[in-house]
Amino acid sequence: MALRIEDKVQFVKGVGPVRAELFRRLDVETVRDLLYLFPRDYEEPTDVCPIIQLQDGQKQTVVAQCLEVRIAQWRHVEAAFADDSGSVKVVWFNAPYLRNQLHPGRTYRLTGRTRLYRRHLQMQHPSFREIGEGDEDAGDASIQATYPATEGLQSRSIARAVQAALDQCLGELPELFTPATLKRLAMPSVRAAVRELHRPTSMKAVGRARRRMAFEEFFLMELAVALRRRGLKRFQDAPRLAVTPAIDAHIRRRFPFALTAAQNRAITDIVADIGASTPMARLVQGDVGSGKTVVALYGILAAVANECQAAIMTPTEILTEQHLRSIERFLADSRVRWLLLSGSLSAAERKKALARIRDGDVDIVVGTQALIQQDVTFKRLGFVVVDEQHKFGVLQRAESRWRNAESDQPLRPHYLVMTATPIPRTLALTVFGDLDISVIDELPPGRRPVRTAWVRPSGRPAMYEHIRQDIRRGRQAYVVCPLVEESDKQDMKAATEEARRLQKDVFAEFRVALLHGRMDADEKQRIMADFRSGHTHVLVSTIVIEVGIDVENATAMVIEHAERFGLAQLHQLRGRIGRGPHESTCYLVAQPTTEFAERRIGVMTETNDGFRIAEEDLKLRGPGEFFGTRQHGLPELRVGNLVEDYDLLQLARQEASDLVRQDADLARPEHRFIRDALLATYGRKMELIDVG
Ligand code: ADP
Ligand code: MG
């Protein structure tokens, strides 16, 4: 039987079930996926140069013998290579599996950028290929492609499988765009582009092919976004929530402070949205501590004033607790009724809670994703806050799950999504184009900016002394330990040891407590309560405190091995302090071993501005794994780069919105392949039911 592009990759010549399992790790299931698994790098034959000629900042190729390999700190692989002219250190960040692909004594061809680091040249994260005996390709004349290898699957095996798939199936790849469109955009056909990427003829042609495939990827993403927006806006059955001057005054009286201008602008946006029967779908973006929760509470109270229920959905139980406390703080002496729907309720408690929600005996329901489980039915849900959960598609997944008891009268709630991850505005408009956006770009008055210090390990004693003085003045401190291994068991161990060390050797006169992800909800709650009450002086934790903890009295934060964190994460963590009237300091204990890590620490000491940090983050997003798109909630892209290809992204957005205007159901025959590709890529993630 001939191989088809929809066949499983295991049927490609030379793959088989064992390798197919490895391919799955690269998200390759079918022959089509394999054809879309593009090389991560190309080596031009003219590049080969002797080691002695390596230059700072240049991308070059050497052919050299491996002298030694070791796993260094933080899972970096470090190796030494030599040729007749000299030797060079080579590092791969956070890629321990590469160790088994490098063997001292053998010869490799390495292509990568060399950097001057601490006065020595080192080659960073090069692609590489072993040159076997009798292998003539050390100096062969063609461009070589390198694939994103994974443990047990080398670039070469991937190349062989891809070539087999190309031979048999390239002609089957469907073309999404008409010849006229391709001509207008000056882009090659999909088959020409895919062939060029796997069988490069010139780097110029590779560049054109890459743009074409990046465009296709962006186009599908923007199409999904445009259709979602249209889908959300099509409904007309959301409750109109009127905010009269009396209601407004009533709500504002709940807050013991005047709202900032930025908060008021966001509220004006929300009030306009919820007054209409088209459901609101709005993203409120604002730095940690900018007062998003208060803005959300305003919307919630507006719903309650209109006899609707409201829900707050959070990603973690700790964050749920946090919201409950805000609610208690502002609404304790009001008639508003709320409850927590958590995973740790007993069966009887849960049943009671569900009955109250269904009967309308409760106004605000707070919970994790448990809120969208089958058995939760609302009497009349009007307003939903989705916190810190701007992950692509989450809102959409949730949307179809809310249930109202009065089923003859469908009610679609208004949505407010809150995020503290500042995404540069241009990008937000394109990637989250299905949501309207309000930005809170101002902190409440009286906030003192957090001081940030870069501490080398040798500076620890002085740092501890500062913190000791803070604690004597009545303040408290966080100590954050990073992920050590992928297993949270290892993290827990590292944090546990750190807590013990601090209690015994550093802060013997104070109370040190430990918080980590493996504790059960009750224990976490107890530890947080002790910290909040001031009983505990120092809280050591793994990164579980990243979101939502609000203890004004905590004025110091130590981040151990800060070089291991991404910028967005560091910024989030730092936002936990500087929340009260006292001067706060964030200590980044770091010994960066790469230029990128050094820049990240530098940026953190220079600015507190989340938007600037986000811009820097996107610029710095260097060698892959450290800075995945995951932390931004952006969809994962294989070819396109949201920053470097921003012009293409805009072009794709334009084309996608034109298409939606012409043929929103993608029903025309010439759009059939677009529709198939859209469903294959985003159908499940976004429940594009109307299209399917
Ligand atoms: P975010 O959710 O954006 O991180 P919060 O809404 O939790 O921020 O607000 C942070 C802190 O600032 C809270 O203690 C909150 O009560 C307080 N706050 C919010 N808005 C104001 C304001 N306009 N004036 C003074 N304090 C405010
Ligand atoms: Mg908050």
XYZ file of C-alpha atoms and ligand atoms in Angstrom:
720
model
C 0.000 0.000 0.000
C 1.225 3.446 -0.846
C 1.991 5.760 2.044
C -0.522 8.584 2.554
C 0.097 11.815 4.396
C -2.535 10.967 7.001
C -0.809 7.682 7.859
C 0.945 7.243 11.164
C 4.617 8.097 11.066
C 5.506 4.561 12.114
C 4.798 3.391 8.550
C 7.462 5.597 7.040
C 10.383 3.508 5.839
C 12.911 2.972 8.615
C 10.749 4.376 11.427
C 8.674 1.608 13.032
C 6.822 1.627 16.356
C 9.802 2.338 18.636
C 11.025 5.411 16.773
C 7.420 6.507 16.251
C 7.187 6.816 20.035
C 10.228 9.118 19.988
C 8.758 11.154 17.163
C 5.681 11.655 19.268
C 7.804 13.659 21.692
C 8.442 16.071 18.870
C 4.677 16.270 18.310
C 4.960 14.220 15.153
C 2.137 11.706 14.784
C 1.494 11.513 11.065
C 3.430 11.714 7.815
C 2.108 15.236 7.403
C 3.509 16.217 10.798
C 6.821 14.783 9.704
C 6.858 16.885 6.556
C 6.146 19.887 8.764
C 9.025 19.071 11.114
C 11.473 21.572 9.736
C 15.215 21.729 10.305
C 16.278 23.932 13.120
C 19.463 24.974 11.402
C 21.426 24.838 8.187
C 25.129 24.586 7.648
C 26.697 25.968 4.582
C 29.733 24.044 3.385
C 31.877 27.134 3.022
C 31.584 27.837 6.710
C 34.111 25.333 8.001
C 36.901 27.161 9.740
C 39.749 26.202 12.040
C 39.025 26.695 15.739
C 41.698 29.346 16.029
C 39.661 31.532 13.678
C 36.477 31.474 15.761
C 35.264 34.972 16.499
C 33.034 36.481 19.132
C 29.444 36.825 17.949
C 29.914 34.964 14.665
C 28.039 31.897 13.561
C 30.647 29.470 12.278
C 31.281 25.802 11.629
C 34.178 23.726 12.841
C 35.090 20.100 12.332
C 36.685 18.925 15.548
C 37.322 16.020 17.818
C 35.479 15.718 21.095
C 37.906 15.629 24.033
C 35.539 15.422 26.973
C 31.875 15.859 27.883
C 30.276 16.541 31.246
C 27.025 17.680 32.728
C 27.630 20.952 34.484
C 25.458 23.052 36.771
C 21.784 23.372 35.830
C 21.843 20.513 33.380
C 24.111 22.307 30.969
C 26.252 20.043 28.893
C 29.825 21.232 28.629
C 32.328 19.747 26.227
C 35.796 20.440 24.924
C 36.603 20.102 21.233
C 39.886 20.393 19.379
C 41.225 20.470 15.867
C 44.786 20.989 14.622
C 44.620 24.702 15.330
C 43.367 24.742 18.902
C 40.543 23.885 21.281
C 37.265 25.438 22.329
C 34.690 24.977 25.068
C 31.170 24.185 23.864
C 28.008 24.472 25.980
C 24.426 23.374 25.487
C 21.966 24.834 27.965
C 19.664 22.596 29.865
C 20.018 19.659 27.516
C 21.468 16.746 29.490
C 20.229 14.209 26.952
C 22.846 15.451 24.497
C 25.484 13.896 26.636
C 24.767 10.473 25.199
C 25.128 11.746 21.676
C 28.661 13.026 22.198
C 31.564 10.640 22.523
C 35.125 11.623 23.369
C 37.480 10.573 20.619
C 34.959 10.978 17.805
C 34.822 13.782 15.304
C 31.899 16.153 14.863
C 30.871 18.984 12.701
C 29.521 21.824 14.869
C 27.735 24.950 13.729
C 26.871 27.697 16.137
C 27.572 31.101 17.508
C 30.674 31.695 19.531
C 30.608 34.154 22.407
C 33.230 35.723 24.545
C 32.336 34.780 28.050
C 34.583 35.773 30.923
C 37.435 36.367 28.499
C 37.163 32.920 26.925
C 35.472 32.025 23.701
C 32.776 29.426 23.988
C 30.500 28.030 21.356
C 26.887 28.098 22.566
C 24.193 25.628 21.704
C 25.588 24.615 18.308
C 23.891 22.110 16.098
C 26.164 19.160 15.482
C 26.540 15.971 13.563
C 28.964 13.151 13.954
C 31.275 12.548 11.040
C 31.657 8.813 10.687
C 34.555 6.906 9.276
C 34.622 6.932 5.509
C 32.026 9.691 5.715
C 32.976 12.237 3.148
C 30.597 14.909 4.259
C 33.066 16.934 6.293
C 33.570 19.131 3.305
C 30.795 18.146 0.935
C 29.330 20.782 -1.252
C 25.669 20.785 -0.269
C 23.864 22.672 2.478
C 23.226 20.395 5.440
C 20.026 20.549 7.443
C 19.981 19.855 11.171
C 16.780 18.700 12.818
C 15.659 19.305 16.389
C 16.964 16.092 17.895
C 15.549 14.634 21.059
C 16.694 11.949 23.428
C 17.281 8.754 21.450
C 16.471 10.361 18.131
C 19.311 11.997 16.292
C 19.099 14.619 13.629
C 20.308 12.096 11.088
C 17.530 9.576 11.719
C 14.994 12.366 11.450
C 16.519 13.464 8.149
C 16.283 9.942 6.751
C 12.620 9.602 7.713
C 11.796 13.028 6.275
C 13.493 12.201 2.991
C 11.497 8.981 2.695
C 8.278 10.877 3.382
C 9.174 13.526 0.814
C 9.782 10.885 -1.847
C 6.408 9.316 -1.321
C 4.062 12.029 -0.143
C 5.167 15.532 -1.060
C 2.770 15.570 -4.003
C -0.135 14.993 -1.646
C 0.368 18.087 0.475
C -2.691 20.286 0.046
C -2.190 23.901 -0.948
C -4.151 26.299 1.270
C -3.852 29.300 -0.981
C -4.985 29.928 -4.551
C -2.352 30.629 -7.207
C -3.597 34.220 -7.348
C -3.081 34.688 -3.601
C 0.378 33.171 -3.722
C 1.284 35.447 -6.577
C -0.027 38.509 -4.769
C 1.944 37.608 -1.650
C 5.009 36.631 -3.684
C 5.266 33.316 -1.909
C 6.225 29.849 -3.150
C 3.738 26.985 -3.195
C 3.592 24.741 -0.141
C 5.234 21.865 -1.963
C 8.084 23.986 -3.230
C 8.574 25.482 0.226
C 8.505 22.180 2.092
C 10.892 20.633 -0.423
C 13.281 23.561 -0.161
C 13.337 23.416 3.631
C 14.208 19.714 3.633
C 16.382 19.713 0.505
C 17.951 23.121 0.570
C 19.392 24.505 -2.647
C 20.417 27.946 -1.436
C 20.062 29.875 1.794
C 18.114 32.539 -0.022
C 15.545 30.019 -1.184
C 15.431 28.556 2.327
C 14.639 32.034 3.644
C 11.732 32.429 1.231
C 10.431 28.972 2.047
C 10.600 29.656 5.765
C 8.625 32.869 5.357
C 5.981 31.031 3.417
C 5.577 28.380 6.117
C 5.637 30.984 8.895
C 2.934 32.871 7.061
C 0.780 29.762 6.833
C 1.203 29.172 10.549
C 0.333 32.758 11.465
C -2.551 32.737 9.041
C -4.199 29.753 10.710
C -3.666 31.273 14.131
C -5.146 34.605 13.098
C -8.005 32.847 11.388
C -8.815 30.970 14.570
C -8.691 34.235 16.506
C -10.891 36.053 13.990
C -13.481 33.278 13.961
C -13.561 33.136 17.724
C -14.093 36.828 17.954
C -16.904 36.610 15.473
C -18.343 33.646 17.379
C -18.271 35.452 20.707
C -19.748 38.614 19.307
C -22.499 36.859 17.435
C -24.514 35.994 20.492
C -27.031 38.439 21.786
C -28.187 36.646 24.903
C -25.983 38.010 27.652
C -27.834 39.766 30.459
C -27.699 43.542 30.223
C -26.115 44.714 33.421
C -26.999 48.334 33.978
C -24.761 50.428 36.191
C -26.770 53.423 37.345
C -25.098 56.278 39.237
C -26.637 54.867 42.407
C -25.167 51.419 41.794
C -21.804 52.939 40.939
C -21.725 54.962 44.153
C -22.832 51.942 46.136
C -20.023 49.801 44.735
C -17.361 52.437 45.222
C -18.292 52.831 48.856
C -16.998 49.303 49.361
C -13.412 50.332 48.660
C -11.522 52.237 51.350
C -9.557 54.146 48.718
C -10.154 56.158 45.562
C -9.562 54.166 42.403
C -6.683 55.166 40.182
C -7.309 56.800 36.805
C -6.216 53.583 35.089
C -8.634 51.512 37.178
C -11.426 53.919 36.301
C -10.663 53.641 32.599
C -10.865 49.845 32.778
C -14.137 50.104 34.694
C -15.582 52.469 32.092
C -14.743 49.883 29.409
C -16.374 47.117 31.407
C -19.508 49.078 32.222
C -20.008 49.845 28.533
C -19.549 46.169 27.615
C -21.839 44.650 30.200
C -24.621 47.104 29.477
C -25.106 45.367 26.119
C -26.510 41.950 25.319
C -23.406 40.960 23.378
C -21.251 39.069 25.852
C -18.180 40.952 27.005
C -14.855 39.291 26.237
C -12.269 41.567 27.749
C -8.692 41.114 28.853
C -7.504 43.317 31.687
C -3.779 43.555 31.616
C -1.911 45.132 34.462
C 1.243 44.685 36.396
C 1.201 42.814 39.694
C -0.281 45.060 42.336
C -1.901 47.447 39.869
C -5.326 46.714 41.337
C -6.910 44.339 38.867
C -8.736 42.447 41.577
C -10.563 45.584 42.628
C -11.602 46.231 39.028
C -12.883 42.676 38.726
C -14.785 43.078 41.977
C -16.476 46.168 40.584
C -17.780 44.100 37.661
C -18.877 41.334 39.969
C -20.806 43.716 42.193
C -22.431 45.272 39.141
C -23.679 41.798 38.209
C -24.920 41.159 41.735
C -26.718 44.507 41.754
C -28.506 43.275 38.630
C -29.531 40.054 40.362
C -27.033 37.903 38.541
C -24.450 35.543 39.937
C -20.734 35.902 39.344
C -17.909 33.377 39.269
C -14.161 33.708 39.703
C -12.110 30.932 38.194
C -8.457 30.589 39.173
C -5.703 28.182 38.169
C -4.692 27.218 41.717
C -6.303 26.790 45.115
C -3.862 29.228 46.700
C -5.080 31.897 44.357
C -8.641 30.972 45.179
C -7.899 31.636 48.845
C -6.438 34.969 47.900
C -9.611 36.020 46.140
C -11.745 34.883 49.030
C -9.734 37.101 51.317
C -10.206 40.138 49.054
C -13.902 39.434 48.972
C -14.026 39.124 52.743
C -12.034 42.288 53.164
C -14.311 44.402 50.982
C -17.671 42.704 51.451
C -17.625 41.384 55.023
C -20.368 43.736 56.238
C -22.488 43.555 53.080
C -25.404 41.387 52.086
C -23.458 39.733 49.293
C -23.152 35.960 49.743
C -20.209 33.959 48.456
C -18.789 30.477 48.639
C -15.745 28.489 47.728
C -16.120 25.484 45.489
C -12.881 23.662 46.015
C -11.626 20.187 45.367
C -11.187 19.621 49.083
C -14.871 19.862 50.016
C -16.410 16.666 51.351
C -19.124 15.033 49.273
C -21.817 16.375 51.578
C -20.391 19.889 51.596
C -20.106 19.840 47.848
C -23.687 18.759 47.425
C -24.839 21.580 49.639
C -22.709 24.091 47.769
C -24.057 22.927 44.411
C -27.620 23.291 45.646
C -26.959 26.850 46.801
C -25.436 27.758 43.452
C -28.343 26.230 41.568
C -30.993 27.830 43.764
C -29.378 31.251 43.624
C -28.677 31.295 47.358
C -25.193 32.521 46.666
C -23.987 35.513 44.646
C -20.290 34.875 44.090
C -18.678 31.504 43.539
C -14.907 31.186 43.701
C -13.051 28.114 42.567
C -10.578 26.456 40.293
C -11.435 24.767 37.036
C -13.702 22.605 39.173
C -16.247 25.328 38.438
C -16.800 24.087 34.920
C -17.455 20.493 35.861
C -20.561 18.742 34.668
C -22.586 18.998 37.841
C -22.243 22.745 38.441
C -25.383 24.611 37.442
C -26.032 28.264 38.115
C -29.357 29.898 38.722
C -28.421 32.950 36.706
C -24.772 33.443 35.927
C -23.978 36.864 34.524
C -20.307 37.600 35.015
C -17.216 35.419 34.953
C -13.700 36.408 35.958
C -10.950 34.171 34.651
C -7.796 34.941 36.568
C -4.238 34.570 35.345
C -5.393 32.199 32.754
C -4.971 33.856 29.464
C -3.634 30.645 27.994
C -4.688 30.407 24.420
C -8.093 28.831 24.196
C -8.856 28.398 27.877
C -11.599 30.940 27.812
C -13.034 29.315 24.754
C -12.965 25.900 26.339
C -14.719 27.223 29.397
C -17.296 29.106 27.440
C -19.470 26.239 26.382
C -19.506 24.716 29.851
C -21.382 27.202 31.951
C -24.858 26.069 32.762
C -27.857 28.011 33.870
C -30.776 26.364 35.597
C -33.369 28.235 33.582
C -32.450 26.374 30.453
C -35.359 27.735 28.452
C -33.682 31.105 28.806
C -30.083 30.725 27.716
C -27.785 33.224 29.369
C -24.259 33.756 28.312
C -22.087 35.417 30.933
C -19.825 38.371 30.369
C -16.158 37.457 30.560
C -13.308 39.291 32.159
C -9.869 37.752 31.827
C -7.155 39.140 34.068
C -3.476 38.770 33.476
C -0.421 40.137 35.209
C 1.860 39.006 32.427
C 2.479 42.159 30.485
C 2.388 41.361 26.816
C 3.579 44.100 24.501
C 0.488 45.776 23.212
C 1.138 45.223 19.524
C 1.460 41.541 20.147
C -1.587 41.373 22.381
C -3.702 42.948 19.653
C -2.720 40.301 17.179
C -2.484 37.192 19.275
C -5.351 37.883 21.649
C -7.352 39.617 18.974
C -10.486 37.767 20.041
C -10.515 39.770 23.263
C -10.906 43.481 23.833
C -8.137 44.862 25.961
C -7.945 47.280 28.892
C -4.559 48.127 30.296
C -3.985 49.235 33.882
C -0.701 51.033 33.520
C -0.478 52.741 36.882
C 0.121 51.547 40.423
C -1.947 52.744 43.390
C -0.390 55.795 45.022
C 2.133 55.469 47.805
C 3.703 52.342 46.443
C 7.438 52.344 46.786
C 9.313 50.740 43.961
C 11.084 47.564 44.968
C 14.848 47.829 45.086
C 16.534 44.972 43.292
C 20.048 43.824 44.078
C 22.165 41.281 42.290
C 23.934 39.226 44.934
C 26.834 36.889 44.158
C 26.985 33.819 46.340
C 29.821 35.428 48.281
C 27.472 38.253 49.212
C 25.077 36.005 51.108
C 26.226 36.858 54.659
C 25.703 40.585 54.070
C 22.302 39.900 52.501
C 21.196 37.781 55.445
C 22.290 40.533 57.794
C 20.070 43.051 55.971
C 17.144 40.696 56.152
C 17.796 40.020 59.815
C 17.549 43.743 60.501
C 14.303 43.938 58.512
C 12.813 41.108 60.536
C 13.876 42.735 63.793
C 11.923 45.792 62.636
C 8.893 43.541 62.336
C 9.033 42.676 58.638
C 9.001 39.273 56.925
C 10.853 37.601 54.063
C 10.389 35.104 51.251
C 13.095 32.778 49.999
C 12.344 31.204 46.626
C 14.131 28.091 45.412
C 13.996 27.285 41.719
C 13.116 24.124 39.919
C 16.057 21.837 40.293
C 14.905 18.917 38.236
C 11.825 18.288 36.248
C 10.417 16.229 39.100
C 8.793 18.231 41.835
C 10.066 15.675 44.291
C 13.586 16.958 43.708
C 12.447 20.535 44.100
C 10.788 19.732 47.331
C 14.002 18.191 48.581
C 16.073 21.203 47.636
C 13.622 23.602 49.247
C 13.384 21.416 52.324
C 17.127 21.450 52.732
C 17.304 25.176 52.225
C 14.639 25.747 54.875
C 16.523 23.539 57.304
C 19.812 25.288 56.605
C 18.289 28.744 57.052
C 16.577 27.788 60.297
C 19.661 26.187 61.747
C 22.566 28.262 60.475
C 21.204 31.642 59.450
C 17.952 32.620 61.138
C 18.141 30.506 64.285
C 16.413 33.241 66.324
C 13.417 33.421 63.930
C 10.734 31.055 62.703
C 11.353 29.643 59.239
C 8.619 27.713 57.414
C 8.505 25.721 54.216
C 5.890 25.683 51.467
C 6.040 23.468 48.404
C 3.828 22.175 45.647
C 3.500 18.668 46.999
C 1.760 19.663 50.200
C -1.956 19.132 50.405
C -4.291 22.102 50.323
C -4.915 22.185 54.092
C -1.260 22.226 54.930
C -0.535 24.961 52.415
C -3.366 26.980 53.836
C -2.118 26.592 57.381
C 1.403 27.642 56.414
C 0.127 30.647 54.514
C -2.086 31.625 57.428
C 0.918 31.504 59.784
C 2.893 33.686 57.448
C 0.072 36.132 56.933
C -0.455 36.516 60.668
C 3.234 37.280 61.133
C 3.862 34.174 63.204
C 6.393 32.897 60.659
C 9.216 35.266 59.788
C 10.748 33.583 56.782
C 8.850 31.562 54.208
C 10.930 29.266 52.048
C 9.132 27.978 49.010
C 9.351 26.506 45.574
C 7.741 28.694 42.952
C 4.202 28.043 44.185
C 4.074 31.605 45.478
C 4.367 32.900 41.982
C 0.789 33.978 41.739
C -1.534 35.822 43.982
C -0.041 35.996 47.452
C -0.582 39.306 49.120
C 1.253 39.876 52.407
C 1.964 43.560 52.783
C 4.360 43.037 55.630
C 6.769 40.946 53.580
C 9.498 43.287 52.403
C 12.350 41.023 51.383
C 12.548 38.356 48.763
C 15.551 36.206 48.067
C 15.475 34.401 44.746
C 18.057 31.655 44.743
C 19.708 30.811 41.431
C 17.875 33.673 39.832
C 19.754 33.017 36.592
C 17.561 29.991 36.114
C 14.318 31.947 35.909
C 12.868 33.657 32.880
C 12.231 37.384 33.034
C 8.466 37.125 33.209
C 8.750 34.767 36.127
C 11.245 36.940 38.003
C 8.978 39.905 37.531
C 5.962 38.007 38.831
C 7.868 36.833 41.854
C 9.187 40.271 42.660
C 5.641 41.625 42.509
C 4.907 39.743 45.744
C 6.815 42.355 47.722
C 6.535 46.129 47.748
C 2.814 45.827 48.413
C 2.759 47.811 51.619
C 4.098 51.115 52.925
C 7.584 49.770 53.725
C 10.714 49.837 51.619
C 11.243 46.434 49.979
C 14.235 44.696 48.488
C 14.482 41.808 46.082
C 17.778 39.926 46.191
C 18.661 37.998 43.090
C 21.280 35.473 44.089
C 22.846 34.557 40.801
C 25.960 33.386 39.148
C 24.989 33.499 35.510
C 26.994 31.340 33.149
C 25.603 32.732 29.927
C 25.304 36.134 28.430
C 21.520 35.770 28.258
C 21.216 34.980 31.930
C 23.447 37.930 32.725
C 21.256 40.239 30.657
C 18.113 39.006 32.405
C 19.532 39.767 35.822
C 20.706 43.128 34.505
C 17.257 44.040 33.204
C 15.693 43.156 36.544
C 18.032 45.446 38.452
C 17.379 48.282 36.002
C 13.599 48.441 35.867
C 10.346 47.639 37.637
C 8.269 48.291 34.554
C 6.526 45.122 33.499
C 5.999 46.225 29.938
C 9.659 47.044 29.450
C 10.548 43.699 30.936
C 8.173 41.965 28.558
C 9.754 43.691 25.566
C 13.217 42.714 26.738
C 12.035 39.201 27.360
C 10.788 38.826 23.840
C 14.020 40.259 22.471
C 16.168 38.034 24.607
C 14.198 34.886 24.006
C 17.289 33.063 22.938
C 18.233 29.410 22.914
C 14.966 27.575 22.989
C 14.070 25.722 26.090
C 14.744 28.354 28.717
C 12.190 30.735 27.385
C 9.322 28.741 25.964
C 6.269 30.609 24.829
C 4.384 28.748 27.513
C 4.942 31.340 30.195
C 3.219 33.936 28.046
C 0.304 31.744 27.192
C 0.986 32.289 23.533
C 0.310 29.423 21.171
C 3.313 27.371 20.275
C 4.665 28.177 16.896
C 7.040 25.970 14.990
C 8.255 28.242 12.268
C 7.198 31.808 12.897
C 8.775 34.069 15.471
C 6.337 36.530 16.993
C 8.936 39.247 17.264
C 11.175 38.826 14.274
C 8.346 38.045 11.878
C 5.980 40.664 13.168
C 5.369 42.056 9.660
C 4.312 38.611 8.474
C 2.025 38.259 11.463
C 0.257 41.486 10.540
C -0.027 40.381 6.940
C -1.523 37.083 8.076
C -3.985 38.902 10.312
C -5.112 41.020 7.379
C -5.541 38.024 5.082
C -7.400 36.088 7.766
C -9.848 38.889 8.468
C -10.465 39.362 4.735
C -11.245 35.692 4.440
C -13.641 35.736 7.385
C -15.435 38.682 5.843
C -15.888 36.848 2.540
C -16.636 33.324 3.705
C -17.003 33.084 7.457
C -18.092 29.457 7.429
C -15.239 28.503 5.103
C -17.887 26.785 3.042
C -16.600 27.560 -0.429
C -14.823 24.686 -2.153
C -11.625 26.678 -2.626
C -11.421 27.113 1.165
C -11.774 23.454 1.942
C -8.118 22.862 2.719
C -7.934 25.937 4.904
C -10.868 24.643 6.868
C -9.280 21.206 7.266
C -5.962 22.674 8.361
C -7.682 25.027 10.808
C -9.597 22.234 12.447
C -6.536 20.012 12.572
C -4.503 22.744 14.262
C -6.973 24.598 16.465
C -10.212 22.667 16.252
C -9.810 20.733 19.435
C -8.092 23.496 21.341
C -10.650 26.143 20.559
C -13.828 24.218 19.945
C -14.460 25.871 16.648
C -17.692 23.989 16.496
C -19.445 26.303 14.120
C -16.840 25.655 11.492
C -16.637 21.893 11.904
P -3.453 42.920 41.306
O -4.588 41.956 41.352
O -3.433 43.750 40.065
O -2.117 42.284 41.576
P -4.735 43.928 43.604
O -6.066 44.237 43.088
O -4.549 42.669 44.380
O -3.657 43.970 42.452
O -4.228 45.171 44.428
C -3.016 45.170 45.128
C -3.188 45.879 46.448
O -3.442 47.274 46.212
C -4.350 45.350 47.250
O -3.979 45.338 48.595
C -5.440 46.375 46.974
O -6.355 46.449 48.035
C -4.666 47.663 46.829
N -5.309 48.642 45.945
C -5.953 48.384 44.784
N -6.386 49.518 44.214
C -5.999 50.532 45.023
C -6.155 51.963 44.971
N -6.783 52.561 43.966
N -5.630 52.678 45.978
C -4.970 52.080 46.989
N -4.800 50.742 47.102
C -5.311 49.967 46.137
Mg -4.365 39.957 42.081
